[in-house]
């Protein structure tokens, strides 16, 4: 990551956690598992998008290397 935004990734993950709060106690309540699954799906989607971004960024940087 750039030095300008050193904690962008961590901040994004924390935002996902904040938008999908976990409820306790667990007690096998279906209404409690929903936020956990939403959080997992949101993080998985974010990670997939972030990996795609990194792949594009690496390709762009490799293209700038002298031949």
XYZ file of C-alpha atoms in Angstrom:
67
model
C 0.000 0.000 0.000
C 1.087 3.533 -0.413
C 2.548 5.496 2.466
C -0.308 7.980 2.183
C -2.900 5.400 3.310
C -0.903 2.865 5.347
C -3.929 1.274 7.033
C -6.500 1.317 4.215
C -6.877 -2.474 4.191
C -7.279 -2.717 7.968
C -9.723 0.206 7.977
C -11.819 -1.475 5.285
C -11.989 -4.737 7.229
C -12.940 -2.836 10.393
C -15.698 -1.063 8.463
C -17.074 -4.451 7.377
C -16.997 -5.623 10.996
C -18.797 -2.466 12.136
C -21.518 -2.779 9.504
C -22.161 -6.444 10.384
C -21.968 -6.567 14.196
C -21.842 -9.909 15.931
C -24.429 -10.644 18.563
C -23.760 -12.679 21.679
C -24.391 -15.052 23.269
C -24.361 -17.622 20.478
C -27.000 -20.141 21.738
C -27.636 -21.569 18.230
C -30.127 -18.819 17.422
C -30.639 -18.460 13.651
C -31.132 -14.698 14.002
C -27.610 -14.479 15.410
C -25.934 -16.498 12.649
C -27.138 -14.036 9.981
C -24.716 -11.234 10.889
C -21.869 -13.742 11.079
C -22.588 -15.013 7.560
C -23.086 -11.466 6.250
C -19.734 -10.476 7.704
C -18.035 -13.508 6.185
C -19.559 -12.858 2.757
C -18.681 -9.156 2.916
C -15.074 -9.929 3.842
C -14.776 -12.604 1.154
C -16.083 -10.180 -1.474
C -13.732 -7.455 -0.247
C -10.724 -9.798 -0.287
C -11.568 -10.959 -3.817
C -11.839 -7.358 -5.023
C -8.615 -6.430 -3.237
C -6.707 -9.344 -4.767
C -7.999 -8.346 -8.198
C -6.809 -4.776 -7.555
C -3.375 -6.036 -6.483
C -3.071 -8.176 -9.610
C -3.888 -5.168 -11.817
C -1.453 -2.980 -9.856
C 1.350 -5.538 -10.152
C 0.736 -5.874 -13.900
C 0.846 -2.088 -14.292
C 4.100 -1.859 -12.326
C 5.649 -4.730 -14.286
C 4.716 -2.961 -17.524
C 6.716 0.072 -16.362
C 9.925 -1.942 -15.897
C 12.581 -1.331 -18.523
C 12.913 -4.150 -21.035
